[in-house]
mmCIF file with all atom_site columns, C-alpha atoms in Angstrom:
data_model
loop_
_atom_site.group_PDB
_atom_site.id
_atom_site.type_symbol
_atom_site.label_atom_id
_atom_site.label_alt_id
_atom_site.label_comp_id
_atom_site.label_asym_id
_atom_site.label_entity_id
_atom_site.label_seq_id
_atom_site.pdbx_PDB_ins_code
_atom_site.Cartn_x
_atom_site.Cartn_y
_atom_site.Cartn_z
_atom_site.occupancy
_atom_site.B_iso_or_equiv
_atom_site.pdbx_formal_charge
_atom_site.auth_seq_id
_atom_site.auth_comp_id
_atom_site.auth_asym_id
_atom_site.auth_atom_id
_atom_site.pdbx_PDB_model_num
ATOM 1   C CA . MET A 1 1   ? -26.835 17.193  -17.113 1.00 36.00 ? 245 MET A CA 1
ATOM 2   C CA . ARG A 1 2   ? -23.213 18.086  -17.684 1.00 38.00 ? 246 ARG A CA 1
ATOM 3   C CA . ALA A 1 3   ? -21.912 21.610  -17.200 1.00 41.00 ? 247 ALA A CA 1
ATOM 4   C CA . SER A 1 4   ? -18.464 22.846  -18.135 1.00 40.00 ? 248 SER A CA 1
ATOM 5   C CA . LEU A 1 5   ? -17.161 25.984  -16.546 1.00 42.00 ? 249 LEU A CA 1
ATOM 6   C CA . PHE A 1 6   ? -14.177 27.800  -15.220 1.00 42.00 ? 250 PHE A CA 1
ATOM 7   C CA . ILE A 1 7   ? -14.277 28.621  -11.533 1.00 41.00 ? 251 ILE A CA 1
ATOM 8   C CA . LYS A 1 8   ? -13.164 31.662  -9.564  1.00 37.00 ? 252 LYS A CA 1
ATOM 9   C CA . GLY A 1 9   ? -14.641 32.366  -6.169  1.00 38.00 ? 253 GLY A CA 1
ATOM 10  C CA . PRO A 1 10  ? -18.132 30.965  -5.541  1.00 40.00 ? 254 PRO A CA 1
ATOM 11  C CA . LEU A 1 11  ? -19.422 28.433  -8.052  1.00 42.00 ? 255 LEU A CA 1
ATOM 12  C CA . ASN A 1 12  ? -21.515 30.383  -10.549 1.00 41.00 ? 256 ASN A CA 1
ATOM 13  C CA . VAL A 1 13  ? -22.724 28.294  -13.473 1.00 41.00 ? 257 VAL A CA 1
ATOM 14  C CA . GLY A 1 14  ? -21.646 29.773  -16.771 1.00 41.00 ? 258 GLY A CA 1
ATOM 15  C CA . GLU A 1 15  ? -18.998 32.085  -15.309 1.00 43.00 ? 259 GLU A CA 1
ATOM 16  C CA . MET A 1 16  ? -15.827 32.091  -17.424 1.00 44.00 ? 260 MET A CA 1
ATOM 17  C CA . GLN A 1 17  ? -12.410 33.154  -16.152 1.00 47.00 ? 261 GLN A CA 1
ATOM 18  C CA . SER A 1 18  ? -8.883  33.120  -17.475 1.00 52.00 ? 262 SER A CA 1
ATOM 19  C CA . ARG A 1 19  ? -6.311  30.427  -16.736 1.00 52.00 ? 263 ARG A CA 1
ATOM 20  C CA . LYS A 1 20  ? -4.321  32.900  -14.662 1.00 51.00 ? 264 LYS A CA 1
ATOM 21  C CA . ASP A 1 21  ? -7.284  33.358  -12.316 1.00 55.00 ? 265 ASP A CA 1
ATOM 22  C CA . LEU A 1 22  ? -7.684  29.584  -12.046 1.00 51.00 ? 266 LEU A CA 1
ATOM 23  C CA . MET A 1 23  ? -4.099  29.226  -10.814 1.00 50.00 ? 267 MET A CA 1
ATOM 24  C CA . LYS A 1 24  ? -5.230  30.814  -7.554  1.00 54.00 ? 268 LYS A CA 1
ATOM 25  C CA . GLU A 1 25  ? -7.850  28.090  -7.189  1.00 54.00 ? 269 GLU A CA 1
ATOM 26  C CA . ALA A 1 26  ? -5.209  25.330  -7.333  1.00 51.00 ? 270 ALA A CA 1
ATOM 27  C CA . ALA A 1 27  ? -4.658  25.916  -3.609  1.00 56.00 ? 271 ALA A CA 1
ATOM 28  C CA . LEU A 1 28  ? -8.198  24.633  -3.027  1.00 63.00 ? 272 LEU A CA 1
ATOM 29  C CA . LEU A 1 29  ? -7.113  21.208  -4.265  1.00 73.00 ? 273 LEU A CA 1
ATOM 30  C CA . SER A 1 30  ? -3.601  21.435  -2.815  1.00 80.00 ? 274 SER A CA 1
ATOM 31  C CA . LEU A 1 31  ? -1.981  20.833  -6.175  1.00 84.00 ? 275 LEU A CA 1
ATOM 32  C CA . PRO A 1 32  ? 1.810   20.657  -6.175  1.00 84.00 ? 276 PRO A CA 1
ATOM 33  C CA . GLU A 1 33  ? 3.801   23.630  -7.428  1.00 85.00 ? 277 GLU A CA 1
ATOM 34  C CA . GLY A 1 34  ? 3.912   23.670  -11.212 1.00 86.00 ? 278 GLY A CA 1
ATOM 35  C CA . MET A 1 35  ? 0.420   22.204  -11.610 1.00 89.00 ? 279 MET A CA 1
ATOM 36  C CA . GLU A 1 36  ? -2.429  24.395  -12.787 1.00 89.00 ? 280 GLU A CA 1
ATOM 37  C CA . ILE A 1 37  ? -6.190  23.955  -13.090 1.00 90.00 ? 281 ILE A CA 1
ATOM 38  C CA . ASP A 1 38  ? -7.290  24.324  -16.691 1.00 91.00 ? 282 ASP A CA 1
ATOM 39  C CA . GLN A 1 39  ? -11.016 23.813  -16.212 1.00 92.00 ? 283 GLN A CA 1
ATOM 40  C CA . ILE A 1 40  ? -13.600 22.105  -14.020 1.00 90.00 ? 284 ILE A CA 1
ATOM 41  C CA . HIS A 1 41  ? -16.504 20.009  -15.294 1.00 93.00 ? 285 HIS A CA 1
ATOM 42  C CA . ILE A 1 42  ? -19.471 19.320  -13.053 1.00 91.00 ? 286 ILE A CA 1
ATOM 43  C CA . THR A 1 43  ? -21.038 15.931  -13.734 1.00 90.00 ? 287 THR A CA 1
ATOM 44  C CA . GLU A 1 44  ? -23.944 14.074  -12.147 1.00 89.00 ? 288 GLU A CA 1
ATOM 45  C CA . THR A 1 45  ? -21.534 11.974  -10.092 1.00 85.00 ? 289 THR A CA 1
ATOM 46  C CA . GLY A 1 46  ? -18.879 14.523  -9.166  1.00 91.00 ? 290 GLY A CA 1
ATOM 47  C CA . LEU A 1 47  ? -16.222 16.863  -10.463 1.00 92.00 ? 291 LEU A CA 1
ATOM 48  C CA . VAL A 1 48  ? -13.696 16.374  -13.248 1.00 95.00 ? 292 VAL A CA 1
ATOM 49  C CA . VAL A 1 49  ? -10.795 18.803  -12.898 1.00 94.00 ? 293 VAL A CA 1
ATOM 50  C CA . SER A 1 50  ? -8.513  19.243  -15.904 1.00 95.00 ? 294 SER A CA 1
ATOM 51  C CA . VAL A 1 51  ? -4.955  19.876  -14.724 1.00 94.00 ? 295 VAL A CA 1
ATOM 52  C CA . ILE A 1 52  ? -1.841  20.775  -16.713 1.00 92.00 ? 296 ILE A CA 1
ATOM 53  C CA . SER A 1 53  ? 1.815   20.875  -15.766 1.00 90.00 ? 297 SER A CA 1
ATOM 54  C CA . THR A 1 54  ? 3.551   24.216  -16.212 1.00 89.00 ? 298 THR A CA 1
ATOM 55  C CA . HIS A 1 55  ? 7.130   23.181  -15.451 1.00 90.00 ? 299 HIS A CA 1
ATOM 56  C CA . PRO A 1 56  ? 9.312   24.363  -18.339 1.00 92.00 ? 300 PRO A CA 1
ATOM 57  C CA . GLN A 1 57  ? 11.382  21.176  -18.251 1.00 93.00 ? 301 GLN A CA 1
ATOM 58  C CA . SER A 1 58  ? 11.574  17.695  -16.799 1.00 94.00 ? 302 SER A CA 1
ATOM 59  C CA . CYS A 1 59  ? 14.439  15.345  -15.940 1.00 95.00 ? 303 CYS A CA 1
ATOM 60  C CA . CYS A 1 60  ? 14.973  11.967  -17.549 1.00 96.00 ? 304 CYS A CA 1
ATOM 61  C CA . PRO A 1 61  ? 14.289  9.240   -14.950 1.00 95.00 ? 305 PRO A CA 1
ATOM 62  C CA . LEU A 1 62  ? 17.325  7.224   -16.136 1.00 95.00 ? 306 LEU A CA 1
ATOM 63  C CA . CYS A 1 63  ? 20.103  9.789   -16.527 1.00 97.00 ? 307 CYS A CA 1
ATOM 64  C CA . SER A 1 64  ? 18.599  12.814  -14.698 1.00 95.00 ? 308 SER A CA 1
ATOM 65  C CA . GLN A 1 65  ? 19.398  15.062  -17.682 1.00 96.00 ? 309 GLN A CA 1
ATOM 66  C CA . PRO A 1 66  ? 16.904  17.987  -17.844 1.00 96.00 ? 310 PRO A CA 1
ATOM 67  C CA . SER A 1 67  ? 15.037  18.529  -21.080 1.00 96.00 ? 311 SER A CA 1
ATOM 68  C CA . SER A 1 68  ? 12.646  21.186  -22.328 1.00 96.00 ? 312 SER A CA 1
ATOM 69  C CA . HIS A 1 69  ? 12.132  19.632  -25.758 1.00 96.00 ? 313 HIS A CA 1
ATOM 70  C CA . ILE A 1 70  ? 8.557   18.298  -25.781 1.00 95.00 ? 314 ILE A CA 1
ATOM 71  C CA . HIS A 1 71  ? 7.837   15.166  -27.824 1.00 96.00 ? 315 HIS A CA 1
ATOM 72  C CA . SER A 1 72  ? 4.063   14.860  -27.288 1.00 96.00 ? 316 SER A CA 1
ATOM 73  C CA . HIS A 1 73  ? 1.170   15.000  -24.810 1.00 94.00 ? 317 HIS A CA 1
ATOM 74  C CA . TYR A 1 74  ? -1.302  12.445  -23.515 1.00 93.00 ? 318 TYR A CA 1
ATOM 75  C CA . HIS A 1 75  ? -4.165  12.401  -21.033 1.00 95.00 ? 319 HIS A CA 1
ATOM 76  C CA . ARG A 1 76  ? -4.142  10.508  -17.762 1.00 94.00 ? 320 ARG A CA 1
ATOM 77  C CA . SER A 1 77  ? -7.035  10.161  -15.303 1.00 96.00 ? 321 SER A CA 1
ATOM 78  C CA . LEU A 1 78  ? -6.567  9.861   -11.559 1.00 96.00 ? 322 LEU A CA 1
ATOM 79  C CA . LYS A 1 79  ? -9.111  9.438   -8.796  1.00 96.00 ? 323 LYS A CA 1
ATOM 80  C CA . ASP A 1 80  ? -8.585  11.989  -6.043  1.00 95.00 ? 324 ASP A CA 1
ATOM 81  C CA . ALA A 1 81  ? -9.964  12.562  -2.566  1.00 93.00 ? 325 ALA A CA 1
ATOM 82  C CA . PRO A 1 82  ? -13.543 13.880  -2.528  1.00 92.00 ? 326 PRO A CA 1
ATOM 83  C CA . CYS A 1 83  ? -14.087 17.634  -2.617  1.00 85.00 ? 327 CYS A CA 1
ATOM 84  C CA . VAL A 1 84  ? -17.155 19.357  -1.135  1.00 80.00 ? 328 VAL A CA 1
ATOM 85  C CA . GLY A 1 85  ? -18.938 16.027  -0.893  1.00 79.00 ? 329 GLY A CA 1
ATOM 86  C CA . ARG A 1 86  ? -18.390 15.111  -4.547  1.00 87.00 ? 330 ARG A CA 1
ATOM 87  C CA . GLN A 1 87  ? -16.152 12.474  -6.073  1.00 92.00 ? 331 GLN A CA 1
ATOM 88  C CA . LEU A 1 88  ? -13.159 14.083  -7.751  1.00 94.00 ? 332 LEU A CA 1
ATOM 89  C CA . GLN A 1 89  ? -11.319 12.918  -10.830 1.00 96.00 ? 333 GLN A CA 1
ATOM 90  C CA . LEU A 1 90  ? -8.219  14.671  -12.132 1.00 95.00 ? 334 LEU A CA 1
ATOM 91  C CA . SER A 1 91  ? -7.761  14.688  -15.878 1.00 96.00 ? 335 SER A CA 1
ATOM 92  C CA . LEU A 1 92  ? -4.056  15.379  -16.384 1.00 95.00 ? 336 LEU A CA 1
ATOM 93  C CA . THR A 1 93  ? -2.383  16.509  -19.559 1.00 94.00 ? 337 THR A CA 1
ATOM 94  C CA . VAL A 1 94  ? 1.028   14.890  -19.241 1.00 93.00 ? 338 VAL A CA 1
ATOM 95  C CA . ARG A 1 95  ? 3.963   15.673  -21.504 1.00 95.00 ? 339 ARG A CA 1
ATOM 96  C CA . LYS A 1 96  ? 6.611   13.434  -22.998 1.00 96.00 ? 340 LYS A CA 1
ATOM 97  C CA . PHE A 1 97  ? 10.081  14.871  -23.498 1.00 97.00 ? 341 PHE A CA 1
ATOM 98  C CA . PHE A 1 98  ? 13.072  13.938  -25.627 1.00 97.00 ? 342 PHE A CA 1
ATOM 99  C CA . CYS A 1 99  ? 16.117  12.954  -23.579 1.00 96.00 ? 343 CYS A CA 1
ATOM 100 C CA . ARG A 1 100 ? 18.986  15.155  -24.755 1.00 94.00 ? 344 ARG A CA 1
ATOM 101 C CA . ASN A 1 101 ? 21.726  12.875  -23.375 1.00 96.00 ? 345 ASN A CA 1
ATOM 102 C CA . PRO A 1 102 ? 23.164  10.912  -26.341 1.00 95.00 ? 346 PRO A CA 1
ATOM 103 C CA . ASP A 1 103 ? 24.514  8.238   -23.958 1.00 96.00 ? 347 ASP A CA 1
ATOM 104 C CA . CYS A 1 104 ? 21.110  7.549   -22.369 1.00 96.00 ? 348 CYS A CA 1
ATOM 105 C CA . SER A 1 105 ? 19.189  4.502   -23.571 1.00 96.00 ? 349 SER A CA 1
ATOM 106 C CA . ARG A 1 106 ? 15.863  6.271   -23.087 1.00 95.00 ? 350 ARG A CA 1
ATOM 107 C CA . LYS A 1 107 ? 15.111  8.572   -26.017 1.00 96.00 ? 351 LYS A CA 1
ATOM 108 C CA . VAL A 1 108 ? 11.646  9.724   -24.885 1.00 96.00 ? 352 VAL A CA 1
ATOM 109 C CA . PHE A 1 109 ? 10.385  9.928   -21.318 1.00 96.00 ? 353 PHE A CA 1
ATOM 110 C CA . THR A 1 110 ? 7.220   11.009  -19.535 1.00 94.00 ? 354 THR A CA 1
ATOM 111 C CA . GLU A 1 111 ? 7.404   13.797  -16.976 1.00 94.00 ? 355 GLU A CA 1
ATOM 112 C CA . ARG A 1 112 ? 7.132   12.528  -13.430 1.00 92.00 ? 356 ARG A CA 1
ATOM 113 C CA . LEU A 1 113 ? 4.556   14.049  -11.101 1.00 89.00 ? 357 LEU A CA 1
ATOM 114 C CA . LYS A 1 114 ? 5.853   12.406  -7.920  1.00 85.00 ? 358 LYS A CA 1
ATOM 115 C CA . ARG A 1 115 ? 4.173   14.830  -5.518  1.00 88.00 ? 359 ARG A CA 1
ATOM 116 C CA . LEU A 1 116 ? 0.802   14.131  -7.147  1.00 92.00 ? 360 LEU A CA 1
ATOM 117 C CA . ALA A 1 117 ? 0.923   10.415  -8.021  1.00 93.00 ? 361 ALA A CA 1
ATOM 118 C CA . GLU A 1 118 ? 3.301   7.565   -8.633  1.00 91.00 ? 362 GLU A CA 1
ATOM 119 C CA . PRO A 1 119 ? 3.987   6.560   -12.250 1.00 88.00 ? 363 PRO A CA 1
ATOM 120 C CA . TRP A 1 120 ? 1.195   4.317   -13.556 1.00 89.00 ? 364 TRP A CA 1
ATOM 121 C CA . ALA A 1 121 ? -0.973  4.937   -10.473 1.00 92.00 ? 365 ALA A CA 1
ATOM 122 C CA . ARG A 1 122 ? -4.719  5.319   -10.933 1.00 94.00 ? 366 ARG A CA 1
ATOM 123 C CA . MET A 1 123 ? -5.211  7.411   -7.812  1.00 95.00 ? 367 MET A CA 1
ATOM 124 C CA . THR A 1 124 ? -3.432  10.362  -6.261  1.00 95.00 ? 368 THR A CA 1
ATOM 125 C CA . THR A 1 125 ? -1.042  9.980   -3.377  1.00 94.00 ? 369 THR A CA 1
ATOM 126 C CA . ARG A 1 126 ? -3.529  11.917  -1.221  1.00 93.00 ? 370 ARG A CA 1
ATOM 127 C CA . LEU A 1 127 ? -6.355  9.415   -1.894  1.00 95.00 ? 371 LEU A CA 1
ATOM 128 C CA . ARG A 1 128 ? -4.040  6.424   -1.417  1.00 95.00 ? 372 ARG A CA 1
ATOM 129 C CA . GLU A 1 129 ? -2.977  7.792   1.992   1.00 94.00 ? 373 GLU A CA 1
ATOM 130 C CA . GLN A 1 130 ? -6.603  8.405   3.017   1.00 94.00 ? 374 GLN A CA 1
ATOM 131 C CA . ILE A 1 131 ? -7.615  4.851   2.116   1.00 94.00 ? 375 ILE A CA 1
ATOM 132 C CA . THR A 1 132 ? -4.599  3.515   4.029   1.00 93.00 ? 376 THR A CA 1
ATOM 133 C CA . SER A 1 133 ? -5.510  5.591   7.089   1.00 93.00 ? 377 SER A CA 1
ATOM 134 C CA . ILE A 1 134 ? -9.133  4.424   6.987   1.00 93.00 ? 378 ILE A CA 1
ATOM 135 C CA . GLY A 1 135 ? -7.985  0.800   6.731   1.00 92.00 ? 379 GLY A CA 1
ATOM 136 C CA . LEU A 1 136 ? -5.589  1.160   9.651   1.00 90.00 ? 380 LEU A CA 1
ATOM 137 C CA . ALA A 1 137 ? -8.124  3.001   11.831  1.00 91.00 ? 381 ALA A CA 1
ATOM 138 C CA . THR A 1 138 ? -10.804 0.375   11.282  1.00 91.00 ? 382 THR A CA 1
ATOM 139 C CA . CYS A 1 139 ? -8.451  -2.621  11.167  1.00 80.00 ? 383 CYS A CA 1
ATOM 140 C CA . GLY A 1 140 ? -9.886  -3.171  7.712   1.00 74.00 ? 384 GLY A CA 1
ATOM 141 C CA . LYS A 1 141 ? -13.348 -4.008  9.065   1.00 75.00 ? 385 LYS A CA 1
ATOM 142 C CA . GLY A 1 142 ? -15.906 -1.433  8.183   1.00 87.00 ? 386 GLY A CA 1
ATOM 143 C CA . GLY A 1 143 ? -13.314 0.555   6.243   1.00 90.00 ? 387 GLY A CA 1
ATOM 144 C CA . VAL A 1 144 ? -15.232 0.371   2.992   1.00 91.00 ? 388 VAL A CA 1
ATOM 145 C CA . ARG A 1 145 ? -18.451 1.540   4.679   1.00 91.00 ? 389 ARG A CA 1
ATOM 146 C CA . LEU A 1 146 ? -16.627 4.429   6.346   1.00 92.00 ? 390 LEU A CA 1
ATOM 147 C CA . ALA A 1 147 ? -14.859 5.363   3.114   1.00 92.00 ? 391 ALA A CA 1
ATOM 148 C CA . ASN A 1 148 ? -18.158 5.356   1.207   1.00 90.00 ? 392 ASN A CA 1
ATOM 149 C CA . ARG A 1 149 ? -19.705 7.531   3.908   1.00 89.00 ? 393 ARG A CA 1
ATOM 150 C CA . LEU A 1 150 ? -16.814 9.993   3.412   1.00 90.00 ? 394 LEU A CA 1
ATOM 151 C CA . GLY A 1 151 ? -17.333 9.979   -0.370  1.00 90.00 ? 395 GLY A CA 1
ATOM 152 C CA . ILE A 1 152 ? -14.390 7.708   -1.165  1.00 92.00 ? 396 ILE A CA 1
ATOM 153 C CA . GLU A 1 153 ? -15.243 4.916   -3.582  1.00 90.00 ? 397 GLU A CA 1
ATOM 154 C CA . THR A 1 154 ? -13.118 1.873   -2.732  1.00 91.00 ? 398 THR A CA 1
ATOM 155 C CA . SER A 1 155 ? -13.339 -1.863  -2.193  1.00 91.00 ? 399 SER A CA 1
ATOM 156 C CA . ARG A 1 156 ? -12.305 -4.168  0.625   1.00 91.00 ? 400 ARG A CA 1
ATOM 157 C CA . ASN A 1 157 ? -9.447  -5.548  -1.496  1.00 91.00 ? 401 ASN A CA 1
ATOM 158 C CA . THR A 1 158 ? -8.133  -2.064  -2.322  1.00 90.00 ? 402 THR A CA 1
ATOM 159 C CA . THR A 1 159 ? -8.238  -1.044  1.344   1.00 90.00 ? 403 THR A CA 1
ATOM 160 C CA . LEU A 1 160 ? -6.361  -4.193  2.370   1.00 89.00 ? 404 LEU A CA 1
ATOM 161 C CA . ARG A 1 161 ? -3.861  -3.765  -0.480  1.00 90.00 ? 405 ARG A CA 1
ATOM 162 C CA . ARG A 1 162 ? -3.116  -0.174  0.618   1.00 90.00 ? 406 ARG A CA 1
ATOM 163 C CA . MET A 1 163 ? -2.480  -1.436  4.158   1.00 89.00 ? 407 MET A CA 1
ATOM 164 C CA . MET A 1 164 ? -0.212  -4.226  2.883   1.00 88.00 ? 408 MET A CA 1
ATOM 165 C CA . ASP A 1 165 ? 1.739   -1.764  0.706   1.00 87.00 ? 409 ASP A CA 1
ATOM 166 C CA . MET A 1 166 ? 2.947   0.062   3.795   1.00 85.00 ? 410 MET A CA 1
ATOM 167 C CA . PRO A 1 167 ? 6.661   -0.423  4.466   1.00 85.00 ? 411 PRO A CA 1
ATOM 168 C CA . ASP A 1 168 ? 7.647   -2.729  7.277   1.00 77.00 ? 412 ASP A CA 1
ATOM 169 C CA . ASP A 1 169 ? 8.719   -0.829  10.361  1.00 68.00 ? 413 ASP A CA 1
ATOM 170 C CA . ALA A 1 170 ? 12.161  -2.205  11.142  1.00 48.00 ? 414 ALA A CA 1
ATOM 171 C CA . ARG A 1 171 ? 13.157  0.138   13.955  1.00 51.00 ? 415 ARG A CA 1
ATOM 172 C CA . GLY A 1 172 ? 14.206  -2.734  16.138  1.00 51.00 ? 416 GLY A CA 1
ATOM 173 C CA . SER A 1 173 ? 12.988  -5.873  17.732  1.00 55.00 ? 417 SER A CA 1
ATOM 174 C CA . VAL A 1 174 ? 11.157  -6.328  20.965  1.00 56.00 ? 418 VAL A CA 1
ATOM 175 C CA . VAL A 1 175 ? 13.520  -7.433  23.693  1.00 59.00 ? 419 VAL A CA 1
ATOM 176 C CA . SER A 1 176 ? 12.061  -9.341  26.577  1.00 57.00 ? 420 SER A CA 1
ATOM 177 C CA . SER A 1 177 ? 13.649  -8.761  29.898  1.00 57.00 ? 421 SER A CA 1
ATOM 178 C CA . SER A 1 178 ? 14.025  -11.576 32.403  1.00 58.00 ? 422 SER A CA 1
ATOM 179 C CA . HIS A 1 179 ? 13.658  -10.602 35.982  1.00 54.00 ? 423 HIS A CA 1
#
């Protein structure tokens, strides 16, 4: 069974609402400013939330020149933290822009959604941080079982990789004192 619906307020199957009303629901998922829920699909395994960017322009990652001239769109899927006990997948419509700087070597660039996910990432920053926290709290042991219990689908290798990706804390060295 697969239902497709727009959501406003309590989940009523078949209820349709406008995009403007769905913008209010973006707070439920803590989407960054400029991101908007387009629609929500309920599947047997979880929720698929279609999200679009509403920023009028984006800056080239090489030269930082803003552009509002859209080249094309593509879809990108990201795993996100579970919502109401269901696995959550974000289906993003991402835009590509023309770089308007004639001196820049990059002619077309993809908008960056840094507050949502890193470029080329397959999971949101929020989910990555949750997996890292679970790994650190459990010292890696039992982290996968705890994550699965919380509705987060992960593996032992992913949990360990998230822990290893943490920056080294170089605040100083331990100084032993001789008495």
